[in-house]
Coordinates of C-alpha atoms in Angstrom, one line a residue:
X1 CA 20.8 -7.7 4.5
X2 CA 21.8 -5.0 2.1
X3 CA 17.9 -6.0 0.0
X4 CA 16.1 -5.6 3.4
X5 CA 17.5 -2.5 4.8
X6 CA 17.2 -1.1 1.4
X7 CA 13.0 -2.5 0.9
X8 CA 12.7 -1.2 4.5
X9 CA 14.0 2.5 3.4
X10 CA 11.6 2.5 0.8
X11 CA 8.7 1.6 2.7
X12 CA 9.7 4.3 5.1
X13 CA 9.7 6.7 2.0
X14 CA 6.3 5.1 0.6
X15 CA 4.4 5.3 3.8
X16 CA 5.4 9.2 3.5
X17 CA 4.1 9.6 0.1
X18 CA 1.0 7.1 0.3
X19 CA 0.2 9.1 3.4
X20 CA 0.0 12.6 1.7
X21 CA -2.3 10.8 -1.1
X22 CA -4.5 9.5 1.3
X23 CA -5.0 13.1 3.2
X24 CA -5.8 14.3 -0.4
X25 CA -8.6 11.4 -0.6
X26 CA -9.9 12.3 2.2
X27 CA -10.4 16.2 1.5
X28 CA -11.5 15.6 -1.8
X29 CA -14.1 12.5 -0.7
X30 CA -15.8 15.0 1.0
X31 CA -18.0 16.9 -2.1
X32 CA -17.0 14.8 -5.2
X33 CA -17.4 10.8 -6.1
X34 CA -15.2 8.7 -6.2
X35 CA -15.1 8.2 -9.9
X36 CA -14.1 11.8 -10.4
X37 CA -11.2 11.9 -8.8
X38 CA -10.3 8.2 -9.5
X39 CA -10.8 8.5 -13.4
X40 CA -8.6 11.6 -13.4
X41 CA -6.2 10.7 -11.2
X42 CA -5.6 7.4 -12.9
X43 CA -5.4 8.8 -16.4
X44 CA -2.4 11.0 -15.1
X45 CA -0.6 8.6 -13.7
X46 CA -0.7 6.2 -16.5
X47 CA 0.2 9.3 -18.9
X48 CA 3.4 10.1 -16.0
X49 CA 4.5 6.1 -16.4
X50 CA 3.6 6.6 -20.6
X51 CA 6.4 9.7 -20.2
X52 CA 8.7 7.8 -18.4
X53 CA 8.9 4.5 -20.6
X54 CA 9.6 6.9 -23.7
X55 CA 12.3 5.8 -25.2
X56 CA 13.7 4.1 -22.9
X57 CA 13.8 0.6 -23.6
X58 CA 14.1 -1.1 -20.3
X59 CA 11.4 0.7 -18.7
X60 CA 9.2 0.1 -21.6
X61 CA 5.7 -1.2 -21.1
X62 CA 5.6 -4.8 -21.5
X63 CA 4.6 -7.3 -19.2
X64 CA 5.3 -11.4 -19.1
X65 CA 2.4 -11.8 -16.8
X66 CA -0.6 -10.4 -18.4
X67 CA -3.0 -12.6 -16.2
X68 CA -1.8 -12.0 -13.3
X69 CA -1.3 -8.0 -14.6
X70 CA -4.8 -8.2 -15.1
X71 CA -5.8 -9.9 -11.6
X72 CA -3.6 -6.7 -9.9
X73 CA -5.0 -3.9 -12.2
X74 CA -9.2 -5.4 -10.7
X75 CA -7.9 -5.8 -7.7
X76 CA -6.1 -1.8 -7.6
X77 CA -9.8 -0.6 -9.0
X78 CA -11.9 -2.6 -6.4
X79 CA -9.5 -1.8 -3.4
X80 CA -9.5 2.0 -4.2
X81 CA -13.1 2.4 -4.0
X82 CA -13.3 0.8 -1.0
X83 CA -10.9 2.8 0.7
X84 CA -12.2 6.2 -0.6
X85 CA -15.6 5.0 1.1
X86 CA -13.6 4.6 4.2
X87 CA -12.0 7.3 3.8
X88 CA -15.2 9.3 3.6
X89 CA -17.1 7.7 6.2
X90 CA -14.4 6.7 9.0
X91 CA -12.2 8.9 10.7
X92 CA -8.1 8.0 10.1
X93 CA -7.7 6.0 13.3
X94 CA -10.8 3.9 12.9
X95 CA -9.0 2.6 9.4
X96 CA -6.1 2.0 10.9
X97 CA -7.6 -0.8 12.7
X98 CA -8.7 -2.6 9.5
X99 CA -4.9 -2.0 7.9
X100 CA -3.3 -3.8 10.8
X101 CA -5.3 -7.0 9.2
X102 CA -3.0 -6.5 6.4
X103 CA -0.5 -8.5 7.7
X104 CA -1.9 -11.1 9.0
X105 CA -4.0 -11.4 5.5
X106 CA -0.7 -11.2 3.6
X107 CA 0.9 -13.9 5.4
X108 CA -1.9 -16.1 4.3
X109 CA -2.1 -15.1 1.0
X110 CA 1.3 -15.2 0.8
X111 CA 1.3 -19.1 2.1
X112 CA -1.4 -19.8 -0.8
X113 CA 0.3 -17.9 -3.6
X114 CA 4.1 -17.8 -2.8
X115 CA 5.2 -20.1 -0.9
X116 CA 7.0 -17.6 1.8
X117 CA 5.8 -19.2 4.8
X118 CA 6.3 -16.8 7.8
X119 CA 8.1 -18.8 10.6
X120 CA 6.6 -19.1 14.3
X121 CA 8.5 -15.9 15.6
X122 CA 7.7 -13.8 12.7
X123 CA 4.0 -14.7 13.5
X124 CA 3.9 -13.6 17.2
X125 CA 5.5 -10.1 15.7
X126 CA 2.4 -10.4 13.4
X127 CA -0.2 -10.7 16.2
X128 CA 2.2 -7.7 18.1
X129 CA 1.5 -5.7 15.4
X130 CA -2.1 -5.9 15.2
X131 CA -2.3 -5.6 19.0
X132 CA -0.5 -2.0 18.4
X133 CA -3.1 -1.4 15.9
X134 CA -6.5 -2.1 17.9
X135 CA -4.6 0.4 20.2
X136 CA -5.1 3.3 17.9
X137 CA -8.5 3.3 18.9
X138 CA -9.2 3.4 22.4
X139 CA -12.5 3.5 22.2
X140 CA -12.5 0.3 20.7
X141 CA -13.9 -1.0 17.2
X142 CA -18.0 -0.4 18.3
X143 CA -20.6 -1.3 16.2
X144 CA -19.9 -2.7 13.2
X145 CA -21.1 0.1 10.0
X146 CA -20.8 0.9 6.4
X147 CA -17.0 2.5 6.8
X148 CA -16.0 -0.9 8.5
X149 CA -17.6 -3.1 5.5
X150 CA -15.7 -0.9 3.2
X151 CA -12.8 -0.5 4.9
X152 CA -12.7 -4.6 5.3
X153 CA -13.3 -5.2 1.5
X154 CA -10.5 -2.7 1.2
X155 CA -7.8 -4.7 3.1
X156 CA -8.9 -8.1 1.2
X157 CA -8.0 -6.1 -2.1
X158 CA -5.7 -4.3 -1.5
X159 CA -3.5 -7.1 0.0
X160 CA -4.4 -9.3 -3.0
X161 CA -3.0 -6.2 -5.0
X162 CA 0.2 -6.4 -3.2
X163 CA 1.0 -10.3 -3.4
X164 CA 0.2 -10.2 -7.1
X165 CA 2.8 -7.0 -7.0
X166 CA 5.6 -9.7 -5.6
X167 CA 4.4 -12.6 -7.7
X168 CA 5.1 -10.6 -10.9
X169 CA 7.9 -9.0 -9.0
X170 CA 9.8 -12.7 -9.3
X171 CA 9.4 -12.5 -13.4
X172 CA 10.1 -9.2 -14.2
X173 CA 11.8 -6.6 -12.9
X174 CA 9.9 -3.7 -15.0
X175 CA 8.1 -1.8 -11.7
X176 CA 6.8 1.3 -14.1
X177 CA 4.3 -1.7 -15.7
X178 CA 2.8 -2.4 -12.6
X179 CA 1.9 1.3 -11.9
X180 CA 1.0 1.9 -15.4
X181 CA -1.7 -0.8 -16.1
X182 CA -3.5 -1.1 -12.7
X183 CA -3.8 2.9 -13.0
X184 CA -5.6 2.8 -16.7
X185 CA -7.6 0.1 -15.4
X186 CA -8.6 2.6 -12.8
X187 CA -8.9 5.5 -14.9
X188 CA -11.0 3.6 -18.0
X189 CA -13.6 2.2 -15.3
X190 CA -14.0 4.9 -13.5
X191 CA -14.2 7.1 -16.8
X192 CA -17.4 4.9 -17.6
X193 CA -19.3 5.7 -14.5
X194 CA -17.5 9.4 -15.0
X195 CA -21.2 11.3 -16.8
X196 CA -23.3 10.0 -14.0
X197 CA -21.4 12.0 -11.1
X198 CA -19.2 14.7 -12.5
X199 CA -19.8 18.2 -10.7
X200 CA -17.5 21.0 -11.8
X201 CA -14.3 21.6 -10.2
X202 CA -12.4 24.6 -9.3
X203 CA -8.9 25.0 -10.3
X204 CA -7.7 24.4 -6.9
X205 CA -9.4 21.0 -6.5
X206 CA -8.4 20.4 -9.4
X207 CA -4.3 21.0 -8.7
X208 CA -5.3 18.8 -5.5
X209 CA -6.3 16.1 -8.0
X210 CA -2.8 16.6 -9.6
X211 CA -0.6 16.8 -6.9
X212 CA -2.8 13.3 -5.9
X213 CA -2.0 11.6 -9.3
X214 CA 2.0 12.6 -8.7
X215 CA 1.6 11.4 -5.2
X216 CA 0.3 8.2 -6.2
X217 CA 2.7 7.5 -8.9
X218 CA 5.4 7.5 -7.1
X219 CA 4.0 5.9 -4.4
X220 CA 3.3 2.6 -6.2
X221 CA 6.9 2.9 -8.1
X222 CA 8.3 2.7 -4.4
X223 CA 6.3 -0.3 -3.1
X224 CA 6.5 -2.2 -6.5
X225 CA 10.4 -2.1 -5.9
X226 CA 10.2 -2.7 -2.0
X227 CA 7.6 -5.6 -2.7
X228 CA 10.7 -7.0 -4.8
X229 CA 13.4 -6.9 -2.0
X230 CA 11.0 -8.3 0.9
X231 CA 8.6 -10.6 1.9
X232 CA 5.1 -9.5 1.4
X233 CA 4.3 -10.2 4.9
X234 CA 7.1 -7.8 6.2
X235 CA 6.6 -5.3 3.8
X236 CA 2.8 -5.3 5.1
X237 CA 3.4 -4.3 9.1
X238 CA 5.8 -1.8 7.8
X239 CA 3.0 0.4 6.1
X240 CA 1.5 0.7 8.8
X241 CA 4.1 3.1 10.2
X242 CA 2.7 5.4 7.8
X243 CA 0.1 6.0 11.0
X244 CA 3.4 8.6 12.4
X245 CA 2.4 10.7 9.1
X246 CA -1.5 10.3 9.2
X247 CA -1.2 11.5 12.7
X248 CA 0.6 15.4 11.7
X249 CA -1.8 15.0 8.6
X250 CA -4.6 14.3 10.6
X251 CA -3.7 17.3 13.5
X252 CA -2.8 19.8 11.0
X253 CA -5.5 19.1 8.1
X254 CA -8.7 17.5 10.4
X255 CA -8.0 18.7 13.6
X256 CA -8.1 14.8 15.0
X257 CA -5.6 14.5 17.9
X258 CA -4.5 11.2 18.9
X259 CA -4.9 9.9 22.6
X260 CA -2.1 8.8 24.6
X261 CA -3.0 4.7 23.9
X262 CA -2.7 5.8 20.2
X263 CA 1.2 6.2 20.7
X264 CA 1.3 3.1 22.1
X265 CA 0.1 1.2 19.7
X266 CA 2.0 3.2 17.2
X267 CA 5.0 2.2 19.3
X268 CA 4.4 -1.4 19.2
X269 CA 3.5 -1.6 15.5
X270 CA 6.8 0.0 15.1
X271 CA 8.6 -2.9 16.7
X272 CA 7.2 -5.3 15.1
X273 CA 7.7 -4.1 12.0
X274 CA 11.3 -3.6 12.4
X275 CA 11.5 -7.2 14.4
X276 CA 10.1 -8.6 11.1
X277 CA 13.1 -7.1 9.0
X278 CA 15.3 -8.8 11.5
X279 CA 13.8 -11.8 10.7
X280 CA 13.9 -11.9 7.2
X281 CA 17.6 -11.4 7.6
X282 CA 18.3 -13.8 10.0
X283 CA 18.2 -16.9 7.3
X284 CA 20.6 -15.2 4.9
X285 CA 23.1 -14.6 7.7
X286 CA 22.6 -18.3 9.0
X287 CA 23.5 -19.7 5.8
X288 CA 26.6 -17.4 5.5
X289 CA 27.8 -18.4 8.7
X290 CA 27.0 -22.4 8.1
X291 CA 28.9 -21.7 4.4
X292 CA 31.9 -20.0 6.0
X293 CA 32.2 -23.2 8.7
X294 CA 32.0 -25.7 6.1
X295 CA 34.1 -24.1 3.5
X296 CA 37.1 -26.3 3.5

């Protein structure tokens, strides 16, 4: 109980954080390419995590799952892109439609890779949660475009990203290599593409880029350790309370005001995120209860 209220705090925190990145993105999609601001971005980070680990043995560097290290960092490069496309193309509401597939693809993936089986009620708060979702736009999903391929591609990844992030989680318990080698992954690819689209910034996008990087590091460092204390397909429906943020960001930043059916669905991805924390707890205090009746 005490490992899910805990993961559940820090997605609360994360969605904050990864919120305030993603406003960033969007402002700075707008009149550079995505490689500029990935191959920066990324570079810092990895030079924040390089900082950290100094001299500090048990935060050091090393990983004892390089493939699967490797799998993550592709899967962090290939997911980013597709959500600053999104991000460029599609106003926040519309991807919020594509996130709430996130749990859904988690609990899959999750089956495949893991093992963790979600049970019969934790799939009904699944399906509740994507209902809330669809509800963020009233309008609907519409014709299908470039932003919804994008966007689509980005929840395939990015889930990916985050079931590798558990899998590694059960061997090691260094977080700061999971932020560190997905984001030099990013910044070394996106440096090689970095010639072809560079346009000169002015200092103040440039602190934007910064405060991005910082943003984004310890974003990761919170999800890394969240994806470590729950289930990857309870973790997932929680991020998408991270809509409560997009909507101030969105209102104060992009002027786009949510319609009433919007806090509905907010409402109900809400509860079944925080039904799916119930459930994860449930086993644990059936056990406890069966060990304290048969404990002679």
């Amino acid at each position: 109980m005490r490992a899910a209220l805990t993961g559940g705090g820090l997605v609360l925190a994360y969605t904050a954080v990864i919120s305030s990145a993603d406003a960033i993105t969007k402002l700075i999609a707008q009149g550079y390419a995505a490689p500029q601001l990935y191959a920066i971005s990324g570079f810092i980070v990895a030079a924040i995590s390089l900082a950290v680990a100094r001299g500090n043995r048990t935060r050091a560097l090393r990983t004892v799952c390089p493939r699967a290290m490797a799998l993550r960092a592709l899967a962090t490069v290939v997911a980013s892109l597709c959500f600053f496309h999104t991000f460029r193309l599609l106003p926040f509401a519309d991807v919020f439609v594509f996130i709430g597939l996130m749990p859904i693809v988690a609990a899959l993936m999750s089956g495949l890779m893991l093992d963790e089986h979600a049970r019969p009620a934790a799939w009904a708060a699944l399906v509740a949660g994507f209902v809330g979702v669809l509800c963020l736009m009233p309008g609907g999903i519409g014709a299908i475009g470039a932003g919804h391929l994008w966007a689509l591609g980005g929840v395939v990844t990015g889930t990916f990203s985050l079931i590798l992030s558990r899998y590694i989680g059960r061997h090691e318990s260094n977080a700061l290599a999971q932020v560190f080698y997905p984001n030099l992954a990013l910044g070394l690819s996106m440096a090689a593409a970095l010639p072809f689209v560079w346009v000169p910034m002015p200092m103040l996008d440039l602190a934007w880029v910064g405060a991005y990087a910082a943003l984004l590091f310890l974003a990761r460092w919170l999800l890394v350790i969240a994806l470590r204390l729950l289930a990857a397909y309870v973790v997932t429906p929680l991020l998408n309370l991270q809509f409560v943020w997009m909507v101030a960001l969105g209102a104060l930043a992009f002027g786009e005001w949510p319609a009433p059916m919007t806090w509905l669905g907010a409402a109900i991805v809400m509860v079944s995120g925080l039904y799916l924390i119930w459930d994860q707890m449930t086993p644990t205090r059936a056990q406890e209860e069966l060990s304290l009746r048969t404990d002679p």
